[in-house]
Short mmCIF file of C-alpha atoms and ligand atoms in Angstrom, two decimals:
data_model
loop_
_atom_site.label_atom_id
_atom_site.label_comp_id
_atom_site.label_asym_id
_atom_site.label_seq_id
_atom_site.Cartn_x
_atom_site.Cartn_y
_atom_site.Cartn_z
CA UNK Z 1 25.74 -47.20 -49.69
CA UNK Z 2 23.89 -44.34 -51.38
CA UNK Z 3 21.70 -43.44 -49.18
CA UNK Z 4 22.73 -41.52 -45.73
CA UNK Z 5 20.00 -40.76 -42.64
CA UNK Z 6 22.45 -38.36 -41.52
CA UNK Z 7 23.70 -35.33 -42.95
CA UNK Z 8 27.60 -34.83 -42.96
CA UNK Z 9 29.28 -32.20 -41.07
CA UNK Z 10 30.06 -30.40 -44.48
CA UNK Z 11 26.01 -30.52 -45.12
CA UNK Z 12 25.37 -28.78 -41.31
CA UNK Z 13 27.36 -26.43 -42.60
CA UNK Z 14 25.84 -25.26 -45.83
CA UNK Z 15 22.24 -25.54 -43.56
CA UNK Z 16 23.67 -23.04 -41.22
CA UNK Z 17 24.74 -20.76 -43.94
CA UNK Z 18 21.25 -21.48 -45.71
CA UNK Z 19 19.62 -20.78 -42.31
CA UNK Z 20 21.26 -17.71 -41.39
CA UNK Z 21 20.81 -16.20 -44.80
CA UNK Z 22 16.74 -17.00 -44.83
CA UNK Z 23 16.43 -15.64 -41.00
CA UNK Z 24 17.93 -12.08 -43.02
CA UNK Z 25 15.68 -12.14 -46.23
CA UNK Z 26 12.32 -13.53 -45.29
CA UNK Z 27 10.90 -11.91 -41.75
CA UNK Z 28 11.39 -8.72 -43.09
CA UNK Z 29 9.21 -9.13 -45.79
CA UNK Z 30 6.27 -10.73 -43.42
CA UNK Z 31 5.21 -13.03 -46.05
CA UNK Z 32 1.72 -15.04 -44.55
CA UNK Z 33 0.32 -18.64 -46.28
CA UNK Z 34 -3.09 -20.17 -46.32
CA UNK Z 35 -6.37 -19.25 -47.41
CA UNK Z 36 -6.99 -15.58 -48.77
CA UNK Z 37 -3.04 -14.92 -48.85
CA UNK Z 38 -3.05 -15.22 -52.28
CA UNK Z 39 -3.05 -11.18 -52.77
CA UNK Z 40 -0.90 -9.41 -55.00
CA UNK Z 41 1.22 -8.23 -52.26
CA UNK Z 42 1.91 -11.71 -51.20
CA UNK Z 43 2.73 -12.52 -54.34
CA UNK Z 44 5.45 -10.07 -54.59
CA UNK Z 45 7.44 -10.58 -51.73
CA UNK Z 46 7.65 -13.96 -52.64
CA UNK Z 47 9.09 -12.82 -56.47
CA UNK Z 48 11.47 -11.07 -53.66
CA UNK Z 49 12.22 -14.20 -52.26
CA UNK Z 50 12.81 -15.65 -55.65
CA UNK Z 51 15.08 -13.26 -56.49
CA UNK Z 52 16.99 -13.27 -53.53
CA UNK Z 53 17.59 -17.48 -53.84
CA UNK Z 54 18.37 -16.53 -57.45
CA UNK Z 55 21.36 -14.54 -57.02
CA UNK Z 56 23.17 -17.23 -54.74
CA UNK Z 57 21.93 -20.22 -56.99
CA UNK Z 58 20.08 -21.22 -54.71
CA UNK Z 59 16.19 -20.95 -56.22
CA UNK Z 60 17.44 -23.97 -59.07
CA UNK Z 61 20.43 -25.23 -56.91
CA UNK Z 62 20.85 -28.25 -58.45
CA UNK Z 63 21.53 -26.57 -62.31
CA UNK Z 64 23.94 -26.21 -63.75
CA UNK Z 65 25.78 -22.98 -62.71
CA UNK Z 66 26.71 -21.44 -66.44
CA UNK Z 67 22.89 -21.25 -66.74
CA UNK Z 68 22.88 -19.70 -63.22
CA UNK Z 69 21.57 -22.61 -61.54
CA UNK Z 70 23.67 -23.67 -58.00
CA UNK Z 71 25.86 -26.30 -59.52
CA UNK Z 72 25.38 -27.83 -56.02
CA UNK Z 73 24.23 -31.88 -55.02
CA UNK Z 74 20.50 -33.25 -54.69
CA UNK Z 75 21.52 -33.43 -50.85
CA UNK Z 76 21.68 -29.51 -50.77
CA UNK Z 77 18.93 -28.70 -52.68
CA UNK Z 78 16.97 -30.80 -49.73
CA UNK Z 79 18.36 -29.01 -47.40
CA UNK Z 80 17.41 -25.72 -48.99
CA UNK Z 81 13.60 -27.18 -49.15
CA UNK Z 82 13.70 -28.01 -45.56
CA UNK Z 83 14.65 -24.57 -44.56
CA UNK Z 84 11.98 -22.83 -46.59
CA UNK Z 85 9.93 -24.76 -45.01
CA UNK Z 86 10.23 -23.25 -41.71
CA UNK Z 87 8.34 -20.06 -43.48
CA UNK Z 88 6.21 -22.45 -45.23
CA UNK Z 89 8.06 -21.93 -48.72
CA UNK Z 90 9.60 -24.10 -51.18
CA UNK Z 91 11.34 -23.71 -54.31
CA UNK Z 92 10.23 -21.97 -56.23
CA UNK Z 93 8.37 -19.40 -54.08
CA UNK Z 94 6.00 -18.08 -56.25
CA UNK Z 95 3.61 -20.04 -59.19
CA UNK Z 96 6.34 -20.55 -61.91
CA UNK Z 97 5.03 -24.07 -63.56
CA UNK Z 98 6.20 -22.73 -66.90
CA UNK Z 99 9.93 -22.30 -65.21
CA UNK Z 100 9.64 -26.34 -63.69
CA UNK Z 101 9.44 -27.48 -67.07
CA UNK Z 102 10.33 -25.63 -69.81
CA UNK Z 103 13.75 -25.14 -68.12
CA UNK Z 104 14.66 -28.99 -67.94
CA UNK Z 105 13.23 -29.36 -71.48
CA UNK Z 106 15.41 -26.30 -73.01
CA UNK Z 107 18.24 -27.82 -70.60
CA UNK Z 108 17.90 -31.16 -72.57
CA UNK Z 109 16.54 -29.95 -76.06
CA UNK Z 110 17.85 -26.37 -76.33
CA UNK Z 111 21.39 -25.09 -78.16
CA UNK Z 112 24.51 -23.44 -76.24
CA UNK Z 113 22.84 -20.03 -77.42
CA UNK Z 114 19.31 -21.44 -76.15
CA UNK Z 115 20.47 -22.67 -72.72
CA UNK Z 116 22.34 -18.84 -72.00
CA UNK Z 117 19.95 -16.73 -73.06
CA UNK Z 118 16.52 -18.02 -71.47
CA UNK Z 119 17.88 -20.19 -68.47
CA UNK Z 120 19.63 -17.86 -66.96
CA UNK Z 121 16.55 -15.23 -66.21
CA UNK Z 122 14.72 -18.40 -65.26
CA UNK Z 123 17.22 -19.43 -62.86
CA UNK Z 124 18.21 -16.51 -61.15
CA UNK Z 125 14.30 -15.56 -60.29
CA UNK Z 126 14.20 -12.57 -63.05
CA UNK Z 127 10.82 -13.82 -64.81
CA UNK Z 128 7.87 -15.80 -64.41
CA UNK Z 129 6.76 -18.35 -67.14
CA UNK Z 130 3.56 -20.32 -67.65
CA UNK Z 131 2.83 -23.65 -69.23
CA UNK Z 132 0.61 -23.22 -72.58
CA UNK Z 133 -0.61 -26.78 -73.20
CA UNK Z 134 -4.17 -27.01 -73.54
CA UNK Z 135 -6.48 -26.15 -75.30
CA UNK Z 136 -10.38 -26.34 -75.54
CA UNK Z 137 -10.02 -29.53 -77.84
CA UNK Z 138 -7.04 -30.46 -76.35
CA UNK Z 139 -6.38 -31.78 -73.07
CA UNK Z 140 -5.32 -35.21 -72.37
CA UNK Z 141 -4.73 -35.88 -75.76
CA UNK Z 142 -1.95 -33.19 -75.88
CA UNK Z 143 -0.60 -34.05 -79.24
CA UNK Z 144 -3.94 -32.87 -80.94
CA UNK Z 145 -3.18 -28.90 -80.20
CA UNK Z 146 -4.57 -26.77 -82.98
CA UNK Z 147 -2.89 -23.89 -82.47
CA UNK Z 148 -0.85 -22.92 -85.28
CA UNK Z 149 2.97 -21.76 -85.69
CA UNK Z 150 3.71 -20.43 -89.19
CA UNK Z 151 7.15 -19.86 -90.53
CA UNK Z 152 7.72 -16.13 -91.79
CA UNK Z 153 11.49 -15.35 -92.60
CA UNK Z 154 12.86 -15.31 -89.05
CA UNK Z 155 9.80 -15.63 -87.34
CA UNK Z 156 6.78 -17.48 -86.69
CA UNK Z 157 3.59 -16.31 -86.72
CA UNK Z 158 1.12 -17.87 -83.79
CA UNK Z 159 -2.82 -17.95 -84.10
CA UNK Z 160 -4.78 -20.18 -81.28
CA UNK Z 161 -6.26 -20.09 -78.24
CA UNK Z 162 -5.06 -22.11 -74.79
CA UNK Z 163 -7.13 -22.46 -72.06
CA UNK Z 164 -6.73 -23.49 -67.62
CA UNK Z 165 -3.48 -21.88 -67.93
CA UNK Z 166 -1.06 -20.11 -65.80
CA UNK Z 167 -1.86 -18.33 -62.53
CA UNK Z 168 -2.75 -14.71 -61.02
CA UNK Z 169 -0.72 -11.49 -61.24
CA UNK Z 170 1.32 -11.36 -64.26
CA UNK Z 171 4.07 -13.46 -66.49
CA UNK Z 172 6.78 -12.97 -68.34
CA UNK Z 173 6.90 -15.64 -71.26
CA UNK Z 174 4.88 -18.74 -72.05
CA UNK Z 175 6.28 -22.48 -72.83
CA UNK Z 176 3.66 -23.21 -75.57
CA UNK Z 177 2.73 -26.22 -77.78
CA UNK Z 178 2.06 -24.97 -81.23
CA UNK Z 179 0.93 -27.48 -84.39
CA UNK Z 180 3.60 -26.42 -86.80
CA UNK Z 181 2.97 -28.92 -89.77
CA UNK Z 182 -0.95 -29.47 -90.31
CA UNK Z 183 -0.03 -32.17 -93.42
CA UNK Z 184 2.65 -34.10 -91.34
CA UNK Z 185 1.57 -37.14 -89.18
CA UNK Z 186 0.64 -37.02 -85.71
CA UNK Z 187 3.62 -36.81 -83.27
CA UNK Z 188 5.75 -35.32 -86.33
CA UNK Z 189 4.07 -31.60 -86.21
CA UNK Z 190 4.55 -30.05 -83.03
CA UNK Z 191 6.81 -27.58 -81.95
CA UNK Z 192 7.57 -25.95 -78.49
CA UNK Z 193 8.30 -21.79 -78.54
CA UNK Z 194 9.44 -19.81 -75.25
CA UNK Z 195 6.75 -16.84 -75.80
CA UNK Z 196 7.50 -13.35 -74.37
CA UNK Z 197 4.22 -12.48 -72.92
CA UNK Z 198 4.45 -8.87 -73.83
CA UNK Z 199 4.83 -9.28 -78.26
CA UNK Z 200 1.78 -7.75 -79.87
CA UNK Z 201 -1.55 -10.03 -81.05
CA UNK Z 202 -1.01 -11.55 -77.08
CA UNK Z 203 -4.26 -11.74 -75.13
CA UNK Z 204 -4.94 -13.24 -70.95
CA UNK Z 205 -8.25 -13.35 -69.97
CA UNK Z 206 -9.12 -14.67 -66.43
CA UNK Z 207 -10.91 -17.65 -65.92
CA UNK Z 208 -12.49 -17.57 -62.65
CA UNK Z 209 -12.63 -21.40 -60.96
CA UNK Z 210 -13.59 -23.78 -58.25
CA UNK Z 211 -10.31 -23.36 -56.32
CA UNK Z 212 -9.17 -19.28 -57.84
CA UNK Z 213 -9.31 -18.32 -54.27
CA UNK Z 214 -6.64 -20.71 -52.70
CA UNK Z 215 -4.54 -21.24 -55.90
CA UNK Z 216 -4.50 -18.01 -58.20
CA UNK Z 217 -6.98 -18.33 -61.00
CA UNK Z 218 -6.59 -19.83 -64.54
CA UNK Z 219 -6.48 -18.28 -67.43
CA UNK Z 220 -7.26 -18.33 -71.66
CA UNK Z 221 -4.74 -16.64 -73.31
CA UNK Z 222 -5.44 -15.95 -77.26
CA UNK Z 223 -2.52 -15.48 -79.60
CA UNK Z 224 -3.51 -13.40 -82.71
CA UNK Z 225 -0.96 -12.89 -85.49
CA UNK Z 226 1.94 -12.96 -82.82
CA UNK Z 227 5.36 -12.86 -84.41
CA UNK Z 228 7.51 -14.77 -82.44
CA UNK Z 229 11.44 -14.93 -83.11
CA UNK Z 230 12.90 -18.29 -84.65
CA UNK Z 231 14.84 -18.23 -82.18
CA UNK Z 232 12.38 -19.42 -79.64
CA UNK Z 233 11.47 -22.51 -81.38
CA UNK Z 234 13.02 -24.91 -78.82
CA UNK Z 235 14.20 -28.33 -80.10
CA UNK Z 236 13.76 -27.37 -83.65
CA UNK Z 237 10.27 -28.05 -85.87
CA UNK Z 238 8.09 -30.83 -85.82
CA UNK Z 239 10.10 -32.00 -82.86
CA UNK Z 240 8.17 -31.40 -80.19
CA UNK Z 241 7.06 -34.57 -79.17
CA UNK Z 242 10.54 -35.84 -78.62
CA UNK Z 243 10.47 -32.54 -76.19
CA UNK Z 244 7.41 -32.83 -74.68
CA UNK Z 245 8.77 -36.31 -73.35
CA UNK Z 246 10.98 -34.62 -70.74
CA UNK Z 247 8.46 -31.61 -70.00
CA UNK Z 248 5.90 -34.88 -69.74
CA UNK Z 249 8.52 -36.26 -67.32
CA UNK Z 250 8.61 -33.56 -65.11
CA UNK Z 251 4.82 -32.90 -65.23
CA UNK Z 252 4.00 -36.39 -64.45
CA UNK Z 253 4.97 -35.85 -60.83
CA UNK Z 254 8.76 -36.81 -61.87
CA UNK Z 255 10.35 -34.07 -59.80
CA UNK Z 256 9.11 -35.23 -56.55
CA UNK Z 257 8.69 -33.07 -52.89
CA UNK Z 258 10.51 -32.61 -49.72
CA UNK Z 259 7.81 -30.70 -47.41
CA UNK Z 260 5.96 -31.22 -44.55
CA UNK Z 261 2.29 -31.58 -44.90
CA UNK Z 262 0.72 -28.18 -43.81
CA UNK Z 263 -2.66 -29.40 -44.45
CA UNK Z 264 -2.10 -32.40 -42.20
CA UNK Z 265 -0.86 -30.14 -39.29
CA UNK Z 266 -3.41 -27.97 -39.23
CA UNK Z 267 -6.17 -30.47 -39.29
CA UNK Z 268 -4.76 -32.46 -36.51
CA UNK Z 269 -3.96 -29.60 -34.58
CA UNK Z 270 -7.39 -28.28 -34.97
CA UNK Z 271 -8.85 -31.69 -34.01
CA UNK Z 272 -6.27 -31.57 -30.89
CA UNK Z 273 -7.60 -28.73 -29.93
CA UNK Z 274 -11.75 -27.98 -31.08
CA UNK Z 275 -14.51 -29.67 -29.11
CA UNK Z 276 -17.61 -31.21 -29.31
CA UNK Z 277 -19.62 -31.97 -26.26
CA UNK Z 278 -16.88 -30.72 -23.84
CA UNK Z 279 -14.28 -33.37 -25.36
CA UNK Z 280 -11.39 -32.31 -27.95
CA UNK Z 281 -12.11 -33.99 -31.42
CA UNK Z 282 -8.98 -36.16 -31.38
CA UNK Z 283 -10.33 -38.15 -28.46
CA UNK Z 284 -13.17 -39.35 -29.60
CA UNK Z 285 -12.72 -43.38 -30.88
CA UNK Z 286 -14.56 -42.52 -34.38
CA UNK Z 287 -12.76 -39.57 -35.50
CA UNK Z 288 -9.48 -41.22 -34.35
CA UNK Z 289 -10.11 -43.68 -37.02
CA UNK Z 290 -10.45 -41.20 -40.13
CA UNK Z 291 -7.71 -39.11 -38.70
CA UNK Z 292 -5.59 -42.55 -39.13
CA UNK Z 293 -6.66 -43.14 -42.50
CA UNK Z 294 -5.72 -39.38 -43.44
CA UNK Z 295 -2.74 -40.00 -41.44
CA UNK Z 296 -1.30 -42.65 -43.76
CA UNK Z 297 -2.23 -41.63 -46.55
CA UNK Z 298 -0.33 -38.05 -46.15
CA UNK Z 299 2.00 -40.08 -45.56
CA UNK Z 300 2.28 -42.35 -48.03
CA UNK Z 301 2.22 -39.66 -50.61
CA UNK Z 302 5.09 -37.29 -49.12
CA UNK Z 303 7.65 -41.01 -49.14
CA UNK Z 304 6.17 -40.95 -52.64
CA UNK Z 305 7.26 -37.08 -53.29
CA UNK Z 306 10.74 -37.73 -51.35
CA UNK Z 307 11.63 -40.88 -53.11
CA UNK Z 308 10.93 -38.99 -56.68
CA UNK Z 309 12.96 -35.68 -55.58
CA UNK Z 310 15.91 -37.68 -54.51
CA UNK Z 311 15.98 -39.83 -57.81
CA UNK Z 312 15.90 -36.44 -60.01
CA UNK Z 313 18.27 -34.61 -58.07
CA UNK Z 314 20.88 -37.54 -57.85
CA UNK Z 315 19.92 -38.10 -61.85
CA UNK Z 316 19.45 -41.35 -61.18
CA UNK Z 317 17.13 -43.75 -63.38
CA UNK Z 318 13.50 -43.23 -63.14
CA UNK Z 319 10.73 -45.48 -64.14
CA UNK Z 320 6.60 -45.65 -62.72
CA UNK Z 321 7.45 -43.17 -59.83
CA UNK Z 322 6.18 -39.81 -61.32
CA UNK Z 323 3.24 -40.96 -62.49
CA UNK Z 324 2.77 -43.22 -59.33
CA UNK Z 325 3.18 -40.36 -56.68
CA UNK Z 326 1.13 -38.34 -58.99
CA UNK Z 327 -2.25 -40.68 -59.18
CA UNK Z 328 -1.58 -41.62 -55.39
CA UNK Z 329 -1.59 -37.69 -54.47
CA UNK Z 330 -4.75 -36.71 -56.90
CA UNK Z 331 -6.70 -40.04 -55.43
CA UNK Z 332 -5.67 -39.18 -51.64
CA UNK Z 333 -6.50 -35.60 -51.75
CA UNK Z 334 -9.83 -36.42 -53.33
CA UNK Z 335 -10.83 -39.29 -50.88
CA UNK Z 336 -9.59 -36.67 -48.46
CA UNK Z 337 -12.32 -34.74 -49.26
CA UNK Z 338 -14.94 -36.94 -48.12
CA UNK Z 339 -12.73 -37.66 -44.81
CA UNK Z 340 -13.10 -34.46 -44.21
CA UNK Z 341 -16.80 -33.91 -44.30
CA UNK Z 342 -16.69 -37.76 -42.45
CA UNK Z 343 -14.60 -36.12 -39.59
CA UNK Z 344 -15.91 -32.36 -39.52
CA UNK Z 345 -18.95 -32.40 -40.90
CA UNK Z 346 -20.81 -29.01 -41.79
CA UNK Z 347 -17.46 -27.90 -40.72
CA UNK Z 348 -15.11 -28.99 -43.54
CA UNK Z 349 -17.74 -26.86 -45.85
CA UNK Z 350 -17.59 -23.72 -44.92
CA UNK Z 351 -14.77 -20.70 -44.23
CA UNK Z 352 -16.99 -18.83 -42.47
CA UNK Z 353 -14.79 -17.23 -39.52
CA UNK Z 354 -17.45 -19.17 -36.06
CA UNK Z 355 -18.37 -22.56 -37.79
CA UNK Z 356 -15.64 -23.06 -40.64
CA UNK Z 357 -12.80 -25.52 -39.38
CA UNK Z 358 -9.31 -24.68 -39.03
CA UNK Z 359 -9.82 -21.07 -40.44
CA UNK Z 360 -10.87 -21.75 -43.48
CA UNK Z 361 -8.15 -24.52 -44.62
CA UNK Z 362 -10.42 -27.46 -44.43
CA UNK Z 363 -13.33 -25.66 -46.31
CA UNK Z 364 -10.38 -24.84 -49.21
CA UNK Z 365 -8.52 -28.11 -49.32
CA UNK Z 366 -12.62 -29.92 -49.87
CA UNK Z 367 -12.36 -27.56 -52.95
CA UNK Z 368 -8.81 -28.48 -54.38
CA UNK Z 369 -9.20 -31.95 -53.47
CA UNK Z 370 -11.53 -31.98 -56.59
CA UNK Z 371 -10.18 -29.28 -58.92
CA UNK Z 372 -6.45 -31.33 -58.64
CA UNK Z 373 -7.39 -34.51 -59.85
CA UNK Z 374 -7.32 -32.35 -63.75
CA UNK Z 375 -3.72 -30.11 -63.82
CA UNK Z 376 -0.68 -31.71 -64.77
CA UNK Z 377 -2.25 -35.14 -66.38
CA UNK Z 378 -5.59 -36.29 -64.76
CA UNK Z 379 -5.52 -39.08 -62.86
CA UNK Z 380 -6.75 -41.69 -65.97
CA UNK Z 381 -3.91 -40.18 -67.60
CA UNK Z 382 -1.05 -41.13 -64.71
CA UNK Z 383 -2.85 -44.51 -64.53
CA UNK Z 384 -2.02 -45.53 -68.33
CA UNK Z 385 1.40 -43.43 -68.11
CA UNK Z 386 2.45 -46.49 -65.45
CA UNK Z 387 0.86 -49.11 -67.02
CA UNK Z 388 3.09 -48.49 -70.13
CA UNK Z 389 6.73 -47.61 -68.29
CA UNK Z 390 5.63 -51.46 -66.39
CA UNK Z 391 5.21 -52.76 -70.15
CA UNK Z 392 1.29 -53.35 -69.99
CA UNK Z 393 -0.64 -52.29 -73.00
CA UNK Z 394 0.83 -50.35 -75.73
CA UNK Z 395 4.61 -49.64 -74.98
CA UNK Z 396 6.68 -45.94 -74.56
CA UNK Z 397 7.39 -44.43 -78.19
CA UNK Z 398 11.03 -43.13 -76.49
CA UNK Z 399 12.14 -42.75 -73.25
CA UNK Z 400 12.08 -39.42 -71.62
CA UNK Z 401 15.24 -37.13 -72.55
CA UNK Z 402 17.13 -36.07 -69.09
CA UNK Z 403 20.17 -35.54 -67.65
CA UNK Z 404 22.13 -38.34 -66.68
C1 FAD I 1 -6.46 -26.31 -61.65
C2 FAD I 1 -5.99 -26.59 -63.04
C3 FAD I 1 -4.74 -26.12 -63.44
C4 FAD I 1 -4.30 -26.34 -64.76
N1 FAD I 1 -3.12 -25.78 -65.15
C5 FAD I 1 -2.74 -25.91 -66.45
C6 FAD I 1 -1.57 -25.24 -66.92
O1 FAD I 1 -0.87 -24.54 -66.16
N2 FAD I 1 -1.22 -25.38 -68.22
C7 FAD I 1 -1.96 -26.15 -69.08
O2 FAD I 1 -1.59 -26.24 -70.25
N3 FAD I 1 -3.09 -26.78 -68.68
C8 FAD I 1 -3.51 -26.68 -67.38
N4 FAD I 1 -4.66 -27.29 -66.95
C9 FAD I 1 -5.44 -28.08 -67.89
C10 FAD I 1 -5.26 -29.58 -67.66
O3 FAD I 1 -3.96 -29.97 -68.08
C11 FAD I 1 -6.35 -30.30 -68.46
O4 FAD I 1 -7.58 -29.99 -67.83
C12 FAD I 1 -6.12 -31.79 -68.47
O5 FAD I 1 -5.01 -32.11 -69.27
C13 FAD I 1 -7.34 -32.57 -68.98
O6 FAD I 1 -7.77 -32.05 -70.20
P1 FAD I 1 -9.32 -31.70 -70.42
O7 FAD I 1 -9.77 -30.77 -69.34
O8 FAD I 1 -9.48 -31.25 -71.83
O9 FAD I 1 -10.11 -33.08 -70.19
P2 FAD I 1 -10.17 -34.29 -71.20
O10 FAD I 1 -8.82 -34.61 -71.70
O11 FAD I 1 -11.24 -34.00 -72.19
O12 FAD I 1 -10.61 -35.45 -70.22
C14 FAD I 1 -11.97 -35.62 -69.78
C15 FAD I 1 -12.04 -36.91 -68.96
O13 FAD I 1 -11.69 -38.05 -69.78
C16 FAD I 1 -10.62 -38.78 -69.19
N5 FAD I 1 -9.72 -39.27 -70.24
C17 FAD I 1 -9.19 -38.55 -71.28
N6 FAD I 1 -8.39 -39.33 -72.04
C18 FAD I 1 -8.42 -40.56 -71.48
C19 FAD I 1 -7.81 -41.82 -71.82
N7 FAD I 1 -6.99 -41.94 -72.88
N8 FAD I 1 -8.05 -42.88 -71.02
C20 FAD I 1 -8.86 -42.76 -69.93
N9 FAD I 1 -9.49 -41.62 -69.58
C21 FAD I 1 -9.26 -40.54 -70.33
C22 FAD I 1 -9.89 -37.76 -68.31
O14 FAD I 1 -9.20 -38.41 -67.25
C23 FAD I 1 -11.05 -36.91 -67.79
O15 FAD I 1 -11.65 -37.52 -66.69
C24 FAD I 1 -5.10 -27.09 -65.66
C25 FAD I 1 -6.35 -27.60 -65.23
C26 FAD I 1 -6.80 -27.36 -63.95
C27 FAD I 1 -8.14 -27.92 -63.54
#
């Protein structure tokens, strides 16, 4: 049997341990979540909190632990998600998208020399990376980047432009895309660089978007004659698409979630408890119906999100689920939406502090319902990523490099 409902005494153990050693790091720090908590304040008590898990291996606790990763089982690193989210954290704390995937792809792709030098920070909570992917002529079609990497004795020298990128309050390095062969064929001239964010030619402009507020903003960031070390070509040239297959992987919704639904909790609770015409929400027959259909489909999507984080963190084979929990989520989220409005009314559209619902959540989750159906593959994308891994249409080029 693989698969346990119960954890083993040895498991209690490490949750106590886990438990005891959150209770110490995180009140202190008085770290809030929801709507307008986004400050820069916030943000760096949870890089605290990030550090903190790095030093016991415990932010990237199933890695391995040369690269300062926890060298510990899938079962603990669920156990470490469950007691974040008691203070409504997860791993990692803080917006570090660059850090989800660049770090499995360098894990795969990267030399020894590779692997020590950049995991490590990454893994032990010491620097925040972003994801440089698109660009303003390249979105869904990934592999037709423009920006251009230029070899220059032991450098490379980067001129483009990427755009929707990366989050609020500062970053360390990038995990870029660059074209590095214009002549060679499609596929066979990209490259992938780990960018310090602070080498000259660098610029981030703020893009200010539907869901900034909630989320952190996107950004542009310009590269302008940056020289970037040879050493940070990851996977070595014009093999980038082989890389991007396990960034893809990981993108695609392969890395699953343990977490409850805060969203959920707060709607129902607010529905438990606001009225209309003397009567609490949640009894009336009507809104007991949407509040079912939101129901299930929360919770279809976090058996989804479980069933995808056990399968990566107990490396075992993965097929349609990434892109499966991904389209499901985007699609729910969105219909959500509309429940929303369905159940609320003027309610779900507005945080103002008398007539917005559940303060302010509802009004900012009708937002992101919308914006999320774009980041990390839109949902037309995950639809034709499954219909290939199932064999329909045109078939995968290569499997996805991972860990086995
Ligand atoms: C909130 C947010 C966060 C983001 N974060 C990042 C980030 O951190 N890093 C990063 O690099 N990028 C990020 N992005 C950019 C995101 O990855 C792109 O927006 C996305 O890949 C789509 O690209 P596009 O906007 O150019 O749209 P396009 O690719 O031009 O797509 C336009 C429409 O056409 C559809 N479409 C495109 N191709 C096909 C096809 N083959 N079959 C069927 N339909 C198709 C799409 O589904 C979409 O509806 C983010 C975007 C958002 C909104």
């Amino acid at each position: 049997m693989e698969f346990e409902l119960a954890y083993t005494p040895e498991q209690e153990v490490f949750r106590t341990e886990v438990r005891s050693y959150l209770e110490r790091i995180i009140p202190p720090l008085g770290i809030k979540s929801g709507p307008g908590e986004g400050g820069y304040e916030q943000w760096l008590k949870r890089r605290e909190v990030g550090r903190k898990l790095g030093e016991k291996g415990w932010l990237w606790p199933t890695m391995p632990k040369e690269y300062g990763g926890g060298g510990l089982s899938g079962d603990h690193a669920i156990i470490l998600e469950e007691e974040l989210e008691r203070y409504e954290l997860s791993t990692s704390p803080y917006y570090d998208s660059g850090a989800r995937v660049g770090a499995s792809a360098i894990l795969v792709w990267g030399s020894e020399e590779q692997k020590k030098s950049f995991l490590n920070p990454m893994f032990k909570g010491e620097v925040v990376s972003w994801q440089l992917l698109t660009e303003p002529e390249a979105g869904s079609d990934l592999a037709s980047v423009k920006t251009l990497a230029v070899k220059d004795g032991d450098d490379y020298v980067i001129n483009g432009h990427k755009t929707f990128v990366g989050s609020s309050h500062g970053v360390d390095q990038f995990w870029t895309i660059c074209m590095s062969d214009p002549k060679a064929p499609r596929h066979e001239n990209v490259s992938w660089f780990m960018i310090p964010a602070t080498l000259q030619g660098i610029t981030i402009m703020p893009l200010d978007l539907l869901g900034s507020d909630n989320e952190g903003h996107k950004n542009s960031v310009f590269f302008d004659n940056v020289r970037v070390p040879a050493f940070n070509l990851i996977g070595g040239e014009n093999n980038g698409w082989k890389v991007a297959t396990t960034h893809l992987e990981v993108e695609h919704g392969g890395g699953g979630r343990i977490g409850r639904n805060r969203f959920l909790e707060r709607l129902l609770n607010y529905c438990a408890s606001a009225t209309v015409d003397g009567a609490p929400i949640a009894k009336d027959s009507d809104a007991r119906d949407v509040m079912t259909e939101i129901f299930a489909d929360a919770e279809i999507t976090r058996l989804f999100g479980l069933r995808n984080f056990y399968l990566v963190h107990a490396r075992k084979p993965r097929s349609y689920g990434g892109p499966q929990s991904s389209y499901f989520g985007k699609m729910s989220r969105l219909r959500l939406t509309g429940l929303n409005v369905q159940l609320l009314g003027y309610a779900a559209l507005t945080n103002d502090p008398t007539w917005g619902a559940a303060d302010g959540y509802v009004e900012a989750q009708s937002r992101s319902g919308i914006v999320g159906v774009h980041p990390g593959g839109t949902a037309d994308v995950q639809k034709l990523i499954m219909a290939r891994r199932i064999g329909i249409g045109r078939t995968t080029r290569e499997e996805a490099g991972r860990l086995d």
